[in-house]
Short mmCIF file of C-alpha atoms and ligand atoms in Angstrom, two decimals:
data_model
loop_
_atom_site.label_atom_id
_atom_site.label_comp_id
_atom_site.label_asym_id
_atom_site.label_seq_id
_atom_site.Cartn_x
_atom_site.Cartn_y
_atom_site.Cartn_z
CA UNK A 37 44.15 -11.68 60.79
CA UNK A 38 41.48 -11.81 57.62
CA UNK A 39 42.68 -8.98 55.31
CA UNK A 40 39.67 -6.41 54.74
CA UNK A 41 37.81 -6.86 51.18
CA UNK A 42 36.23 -4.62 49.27
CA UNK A 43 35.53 -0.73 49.10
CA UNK A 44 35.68 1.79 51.32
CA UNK A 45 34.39 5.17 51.76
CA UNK A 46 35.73 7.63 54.81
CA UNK A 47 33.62 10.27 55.12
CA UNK A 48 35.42 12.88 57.14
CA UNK A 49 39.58 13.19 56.57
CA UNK A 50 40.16 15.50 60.16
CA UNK A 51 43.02 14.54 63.18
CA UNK A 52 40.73 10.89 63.73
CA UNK A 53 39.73 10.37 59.78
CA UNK A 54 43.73 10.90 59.05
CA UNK A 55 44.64 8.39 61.63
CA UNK A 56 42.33 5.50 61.07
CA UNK A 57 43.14 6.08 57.10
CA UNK A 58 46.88 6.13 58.09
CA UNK A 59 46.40 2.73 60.48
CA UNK A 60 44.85 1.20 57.13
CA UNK A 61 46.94 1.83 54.93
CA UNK A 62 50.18 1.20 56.11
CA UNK A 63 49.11 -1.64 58.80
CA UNK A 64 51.86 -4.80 58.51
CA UNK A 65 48.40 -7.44 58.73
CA UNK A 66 45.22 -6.51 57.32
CA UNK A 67 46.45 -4.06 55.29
CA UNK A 68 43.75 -2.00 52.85
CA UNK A 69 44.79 -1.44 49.55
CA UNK A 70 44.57 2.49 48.37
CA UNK A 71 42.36 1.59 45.96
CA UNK A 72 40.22 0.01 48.35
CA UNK A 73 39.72 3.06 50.00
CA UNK A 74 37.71 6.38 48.79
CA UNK A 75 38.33 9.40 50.99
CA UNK A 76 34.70 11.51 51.28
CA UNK A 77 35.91 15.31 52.77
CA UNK A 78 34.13 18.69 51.41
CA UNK A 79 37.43 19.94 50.37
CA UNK A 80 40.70 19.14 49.62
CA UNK A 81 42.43 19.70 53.16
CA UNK A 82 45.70 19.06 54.38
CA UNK A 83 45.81 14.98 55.29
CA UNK A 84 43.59 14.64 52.36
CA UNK A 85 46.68 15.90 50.07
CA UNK A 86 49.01 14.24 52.21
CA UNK A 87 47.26 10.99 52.27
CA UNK A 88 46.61 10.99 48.38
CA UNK A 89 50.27 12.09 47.54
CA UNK A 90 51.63 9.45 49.92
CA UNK A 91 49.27 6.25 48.36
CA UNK A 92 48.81 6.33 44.57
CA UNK A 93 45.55 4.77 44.01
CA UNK A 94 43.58 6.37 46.64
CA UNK A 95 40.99 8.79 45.66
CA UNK A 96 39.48 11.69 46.85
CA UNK A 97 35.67 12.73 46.07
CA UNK A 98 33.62 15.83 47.49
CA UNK A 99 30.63 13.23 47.85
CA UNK A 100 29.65 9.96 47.47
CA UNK A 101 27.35 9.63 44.16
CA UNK A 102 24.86 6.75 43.37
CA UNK A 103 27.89 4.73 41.32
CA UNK A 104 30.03 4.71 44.07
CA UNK A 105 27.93 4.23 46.59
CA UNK A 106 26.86 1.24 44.88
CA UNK A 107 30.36 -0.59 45.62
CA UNK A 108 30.85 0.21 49.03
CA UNK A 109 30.77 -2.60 51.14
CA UNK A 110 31.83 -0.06 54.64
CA UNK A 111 31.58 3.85 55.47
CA UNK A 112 33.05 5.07 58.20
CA UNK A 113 31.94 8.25 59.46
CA UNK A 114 34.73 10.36 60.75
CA UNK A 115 32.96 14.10 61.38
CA UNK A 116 32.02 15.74 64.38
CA UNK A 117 29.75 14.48 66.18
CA UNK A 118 27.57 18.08 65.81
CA UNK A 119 27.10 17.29 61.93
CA UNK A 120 27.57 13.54 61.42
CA UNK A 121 23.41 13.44 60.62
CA UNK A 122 23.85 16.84 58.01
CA UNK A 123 26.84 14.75 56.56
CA UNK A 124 25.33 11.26 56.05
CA UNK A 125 21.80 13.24 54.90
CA UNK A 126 20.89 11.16 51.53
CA UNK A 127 23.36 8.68 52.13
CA UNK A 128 20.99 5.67 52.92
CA UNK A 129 19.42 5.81 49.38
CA UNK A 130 22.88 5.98 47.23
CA UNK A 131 24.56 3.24 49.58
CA UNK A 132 24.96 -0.53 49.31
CA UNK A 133 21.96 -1.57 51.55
CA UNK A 134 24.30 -4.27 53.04
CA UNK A 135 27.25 -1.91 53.47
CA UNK A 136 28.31 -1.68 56.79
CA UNK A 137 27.87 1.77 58.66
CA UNK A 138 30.56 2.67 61.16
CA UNK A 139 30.37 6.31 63.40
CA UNK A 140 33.81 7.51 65.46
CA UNK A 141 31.46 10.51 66.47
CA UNK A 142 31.93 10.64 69.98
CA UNK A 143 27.96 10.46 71.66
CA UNK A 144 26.18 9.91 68.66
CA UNK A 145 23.59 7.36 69.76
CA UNK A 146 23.35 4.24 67.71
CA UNK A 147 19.09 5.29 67.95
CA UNK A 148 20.63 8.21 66.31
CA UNK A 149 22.51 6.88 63.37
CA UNK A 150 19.75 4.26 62.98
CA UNK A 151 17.30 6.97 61.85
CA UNK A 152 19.71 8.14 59.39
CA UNK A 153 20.68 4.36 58.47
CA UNK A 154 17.56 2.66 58.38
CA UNK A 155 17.81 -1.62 58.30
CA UNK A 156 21.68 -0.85 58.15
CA UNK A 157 24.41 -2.67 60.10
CA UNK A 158 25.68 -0.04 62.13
CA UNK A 159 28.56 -0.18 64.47
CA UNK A 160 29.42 2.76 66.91
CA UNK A 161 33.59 2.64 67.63
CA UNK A 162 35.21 4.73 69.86
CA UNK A 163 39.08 4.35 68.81
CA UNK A 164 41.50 6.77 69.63
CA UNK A 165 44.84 8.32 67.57
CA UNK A 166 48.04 5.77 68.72
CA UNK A 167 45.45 3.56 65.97
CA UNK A 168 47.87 5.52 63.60
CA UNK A 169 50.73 3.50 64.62
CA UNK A 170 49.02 0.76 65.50
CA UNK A 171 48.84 0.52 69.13
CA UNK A 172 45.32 1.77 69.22
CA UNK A 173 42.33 0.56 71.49
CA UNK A 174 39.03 0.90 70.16
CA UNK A 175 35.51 -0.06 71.74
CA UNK A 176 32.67 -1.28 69.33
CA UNK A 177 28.59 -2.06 70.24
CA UNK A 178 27.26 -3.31 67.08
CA UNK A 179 22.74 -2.74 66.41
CA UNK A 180 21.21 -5.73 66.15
CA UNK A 181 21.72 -6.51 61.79
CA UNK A 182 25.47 -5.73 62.48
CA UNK A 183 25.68 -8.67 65.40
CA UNK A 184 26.02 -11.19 62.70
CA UNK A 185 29.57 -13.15 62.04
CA UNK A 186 30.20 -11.43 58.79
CA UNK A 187 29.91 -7.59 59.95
CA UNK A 188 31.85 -8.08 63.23
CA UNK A 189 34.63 -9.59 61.58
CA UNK A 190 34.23 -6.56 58.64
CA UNK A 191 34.47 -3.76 61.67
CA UNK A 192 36.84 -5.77 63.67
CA UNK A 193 39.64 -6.09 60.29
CA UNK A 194 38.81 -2.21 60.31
CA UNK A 195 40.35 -1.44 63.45
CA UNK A 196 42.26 -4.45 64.70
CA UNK A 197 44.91 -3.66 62.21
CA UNK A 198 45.44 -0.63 63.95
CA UNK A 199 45.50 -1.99 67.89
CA UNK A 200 42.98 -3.60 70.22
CA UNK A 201 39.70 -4.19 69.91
CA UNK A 202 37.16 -4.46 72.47
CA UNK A 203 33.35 -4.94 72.23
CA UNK A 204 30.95 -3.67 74.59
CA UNK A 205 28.48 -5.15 76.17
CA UNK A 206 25.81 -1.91 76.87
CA UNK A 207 25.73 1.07 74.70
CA UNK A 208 25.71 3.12 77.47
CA UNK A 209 29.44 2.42 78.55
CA UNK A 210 30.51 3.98 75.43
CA UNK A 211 30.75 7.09 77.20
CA UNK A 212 33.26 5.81 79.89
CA UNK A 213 34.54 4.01 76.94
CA UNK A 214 35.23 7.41 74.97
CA UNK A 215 36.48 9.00 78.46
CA UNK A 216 39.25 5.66 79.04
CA UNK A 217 40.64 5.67 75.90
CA UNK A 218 39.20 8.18 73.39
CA UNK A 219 40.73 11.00 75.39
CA UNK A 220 42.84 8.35 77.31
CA UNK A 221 46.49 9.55 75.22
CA UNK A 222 45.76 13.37 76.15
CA UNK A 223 45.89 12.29 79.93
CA UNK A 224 49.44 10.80 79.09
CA UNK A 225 50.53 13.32 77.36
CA UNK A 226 49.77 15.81 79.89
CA UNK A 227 51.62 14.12 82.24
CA UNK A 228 54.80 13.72 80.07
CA UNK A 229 54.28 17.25 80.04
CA UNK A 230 54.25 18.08 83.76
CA UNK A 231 56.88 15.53 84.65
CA UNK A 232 59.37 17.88 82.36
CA UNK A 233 58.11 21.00 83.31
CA UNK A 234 58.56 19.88 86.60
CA UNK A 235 62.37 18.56 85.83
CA UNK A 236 62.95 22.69 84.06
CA UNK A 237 61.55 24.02 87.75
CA UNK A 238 63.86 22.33 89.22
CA UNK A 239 67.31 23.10 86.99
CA UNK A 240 66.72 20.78 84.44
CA UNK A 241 67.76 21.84 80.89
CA UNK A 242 64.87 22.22 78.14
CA UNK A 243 66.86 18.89 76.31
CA UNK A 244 67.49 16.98 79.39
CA UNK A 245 63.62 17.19 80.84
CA UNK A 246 62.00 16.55 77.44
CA UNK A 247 64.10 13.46 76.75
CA UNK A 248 63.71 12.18 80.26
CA UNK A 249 60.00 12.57 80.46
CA UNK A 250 59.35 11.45 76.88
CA UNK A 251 61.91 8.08 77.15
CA UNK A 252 60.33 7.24 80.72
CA UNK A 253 56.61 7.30 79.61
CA UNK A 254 57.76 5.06 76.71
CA UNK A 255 59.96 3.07 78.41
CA UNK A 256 56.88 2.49 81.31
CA UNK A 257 54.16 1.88 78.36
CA UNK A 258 57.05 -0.87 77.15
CA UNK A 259 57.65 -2.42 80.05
CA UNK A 260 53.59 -2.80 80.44
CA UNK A 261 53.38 -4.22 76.97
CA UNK A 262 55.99 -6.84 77.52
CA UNK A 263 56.06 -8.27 81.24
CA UNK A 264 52.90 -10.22 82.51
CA UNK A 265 52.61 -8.24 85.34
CA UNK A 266 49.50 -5.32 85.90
CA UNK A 267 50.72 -1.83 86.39
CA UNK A 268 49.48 -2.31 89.86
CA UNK A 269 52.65 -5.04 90.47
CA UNK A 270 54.94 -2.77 88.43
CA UNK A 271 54.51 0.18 90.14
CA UNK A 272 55.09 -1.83 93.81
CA UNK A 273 58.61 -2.94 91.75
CA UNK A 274 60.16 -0.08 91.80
CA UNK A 275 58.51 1.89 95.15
CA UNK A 276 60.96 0.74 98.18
CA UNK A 277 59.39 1.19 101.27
CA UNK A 278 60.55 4.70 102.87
CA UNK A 279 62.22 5.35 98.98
CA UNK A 280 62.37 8.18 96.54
CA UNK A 281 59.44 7.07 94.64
CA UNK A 282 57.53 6.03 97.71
CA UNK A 283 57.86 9.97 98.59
CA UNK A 284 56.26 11.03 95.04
CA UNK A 285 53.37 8.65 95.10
CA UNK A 286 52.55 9.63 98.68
CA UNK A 287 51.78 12.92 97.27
CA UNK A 288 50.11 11.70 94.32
CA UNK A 289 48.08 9.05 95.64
CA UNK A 290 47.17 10.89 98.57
CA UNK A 291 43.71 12.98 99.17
CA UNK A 292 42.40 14.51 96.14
CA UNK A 293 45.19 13.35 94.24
CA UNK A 294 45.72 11.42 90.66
CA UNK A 295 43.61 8.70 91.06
CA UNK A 296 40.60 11.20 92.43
CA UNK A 297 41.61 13.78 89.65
CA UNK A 298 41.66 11.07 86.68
CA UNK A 299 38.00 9.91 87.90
CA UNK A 300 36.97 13.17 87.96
CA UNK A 301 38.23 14.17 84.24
CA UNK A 302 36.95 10.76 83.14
CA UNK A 303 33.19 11.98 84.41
CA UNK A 304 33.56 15.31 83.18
CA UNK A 305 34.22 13.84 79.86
CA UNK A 306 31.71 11.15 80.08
CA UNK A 307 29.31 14.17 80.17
CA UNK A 308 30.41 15.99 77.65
CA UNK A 309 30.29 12.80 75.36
CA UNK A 310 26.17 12.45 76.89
CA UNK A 311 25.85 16.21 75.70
CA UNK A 312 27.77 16.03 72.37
CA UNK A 313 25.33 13.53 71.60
CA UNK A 314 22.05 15.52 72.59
N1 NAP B 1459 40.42 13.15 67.87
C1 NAP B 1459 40.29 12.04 68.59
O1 NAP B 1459 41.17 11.63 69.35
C2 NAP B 1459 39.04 11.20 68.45
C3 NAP B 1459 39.00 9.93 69.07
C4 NAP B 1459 37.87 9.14 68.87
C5 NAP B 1459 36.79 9.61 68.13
N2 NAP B 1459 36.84 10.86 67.58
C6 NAP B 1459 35.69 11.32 66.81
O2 NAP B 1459 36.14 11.48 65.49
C7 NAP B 1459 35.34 12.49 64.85
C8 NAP B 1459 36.26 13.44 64.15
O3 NAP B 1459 37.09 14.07 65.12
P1 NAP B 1459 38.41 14.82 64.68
O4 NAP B 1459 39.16 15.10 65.92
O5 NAP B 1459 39.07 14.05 63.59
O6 NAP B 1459 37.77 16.18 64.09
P2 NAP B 1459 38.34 17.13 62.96
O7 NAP B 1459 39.84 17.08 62.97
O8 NAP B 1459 37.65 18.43 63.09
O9 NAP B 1459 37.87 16.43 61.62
C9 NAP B 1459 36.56 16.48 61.11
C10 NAP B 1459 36.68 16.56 59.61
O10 NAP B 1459 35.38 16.48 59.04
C11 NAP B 1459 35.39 17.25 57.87
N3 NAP B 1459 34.03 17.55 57.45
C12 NAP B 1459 33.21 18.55 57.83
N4 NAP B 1459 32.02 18.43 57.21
C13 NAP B 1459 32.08 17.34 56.43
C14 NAP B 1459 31.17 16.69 55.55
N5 NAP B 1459 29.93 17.16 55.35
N6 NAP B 1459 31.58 15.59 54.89
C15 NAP B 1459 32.82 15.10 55.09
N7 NAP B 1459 33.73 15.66 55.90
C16 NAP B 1459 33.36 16.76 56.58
C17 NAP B 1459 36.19 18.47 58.25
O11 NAP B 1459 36.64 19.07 57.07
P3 NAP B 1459 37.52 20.43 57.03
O12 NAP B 1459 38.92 19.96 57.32
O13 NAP B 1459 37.35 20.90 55.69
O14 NAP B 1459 36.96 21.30 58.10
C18 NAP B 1459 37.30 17.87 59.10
O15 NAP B 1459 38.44 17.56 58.34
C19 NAP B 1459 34.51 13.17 65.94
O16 NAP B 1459 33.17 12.78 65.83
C20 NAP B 1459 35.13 12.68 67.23
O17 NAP B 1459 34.15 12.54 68.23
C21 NAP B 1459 37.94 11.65 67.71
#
């Protein structure tokens, strides 16, 4: 994979800013150099001083001024979605004109960030934190200057280093997008969670239902990542007819159950994506 060049500026060092900084800087391919990267963040915060402590080189500024600006050839915007237009306010007139502009903010309408950005490539991602050890999945949509060869293979280095990378075709399935795999690992983890508080209800030890849940979410999210197969086939593998696991997803896939819940959550947080971005 093409190694990223030039400069970069992160404007926002929070739980996503941390991760995408963390997936670029210690990526095995397509690795960014620390001082490729500038880290943009009002104050000094916690990953800021663990970032810059753990990769000599990288730098930390309160803003971006017209010198640095000057050399960036990408920002990424990494701030809630609520302030992303207070915190890029200025920026168009201090920044490279062919930099490329990339927003994480969840809803934030490329219409949006093209009235901050104006004539800018701008590419909307949606990635999502396992980016930090590089099994992310991130959705792009590109505006129309950033659909040229050079930008999508400048925001593709940014975040295939960290995972997948998949490019929508319609702005408007960012939301579902954001909904899949933006809060996608939460929906996991909650269910690593309820599979060992269900093992302590029923006599499990603390230890024993922890490790057990933990290893067998792993273990499944292996065995996806290896064998050919669709979770759909795997899941038939190990239900016998009239079985032990056949009597779990009975329960589970029966009426009103996972499946119905997950497309519920998923629309409930497709709309709060649509009104995050309003
Ligand atoms: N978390 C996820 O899984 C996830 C996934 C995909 C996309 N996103 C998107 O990523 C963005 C950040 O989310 P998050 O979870 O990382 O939020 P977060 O942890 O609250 O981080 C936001 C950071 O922005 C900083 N900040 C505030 N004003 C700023 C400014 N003017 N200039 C620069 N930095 C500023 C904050 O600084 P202080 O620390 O000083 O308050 C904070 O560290 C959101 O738009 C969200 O939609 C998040």
């Amino acid at each position: 994979m093409a190694k990223f060049k030039g400069k970069l500026a992160l404007i926002g060092v929070g739980r996503m800013g941390a991760a995408l900084a963390t997936s670029w800087l210690t990526a095995k391919r397509g690795k960014i150099k620390a001082d490729q990267l500038v880290l943009v963040a009002p104050r000094r915060n916690g990953n800021v001083e663990a970032l810059v402590e753990a990769h000599p080189g990288l730098t930390w500024v309160e803003r971006i001024t017209p010198d640095l600006g000057a050399e960036l050839d990408s920002v990424i915007i990494a701030v809630k979605p609520h302030i992303v237009i207070e915190a890029v306010r200025g920026l168009s007139s201090v920044v490279h004109p062919r930099a490329l502009i990339v927003s994480i903010a969840a809803g934030t309408p490329l219409r949006q960030l093209n009235l901050a950005f104006q004539n800018f490539a701008i590419v909307r991602a949606m990635p999502n934190t396992p980016i930090s050890v590089g099994a992310g999945a991130t959705s792009l949509i590109a505006n129309e200057p950033a659909q040229n060869p050079d930008y999508v293979k400048r925001a593709e280095a940014l975040f295939k280093s960290g995972g997948s990378v998949t490019w929508l075709e319609d702005e408007r399935l960012m939301g579902v997008a954001t909904a899949l795999a933006g809060s996608g690992p939460a929906y996991v983890f909650l269910l690593t969670e309820a599979m060992a508080n269900a093992g302590m209800a029923e006599g499990l030890s603390e230890e024993a239902a922890w490790s057990l849940a933990k290893q067998t979410v792993i273990g499944a999210a292996q065995l996806m990542a290896l064998r050919e197969e669709g979770p759909q086939e795997l899941r038939r593998e190990v239900t016998s007819p009239g079985g032990t696991t056949q009597a779990a997803l009975d329960v589970l896939m029966g009426e009103g159950g996972l499946p119905t819940q997950i497309r519920n959550a998923m629309a409930a947080a497709e709309r709060r994506s649509r009104q995050l971005g309003s």
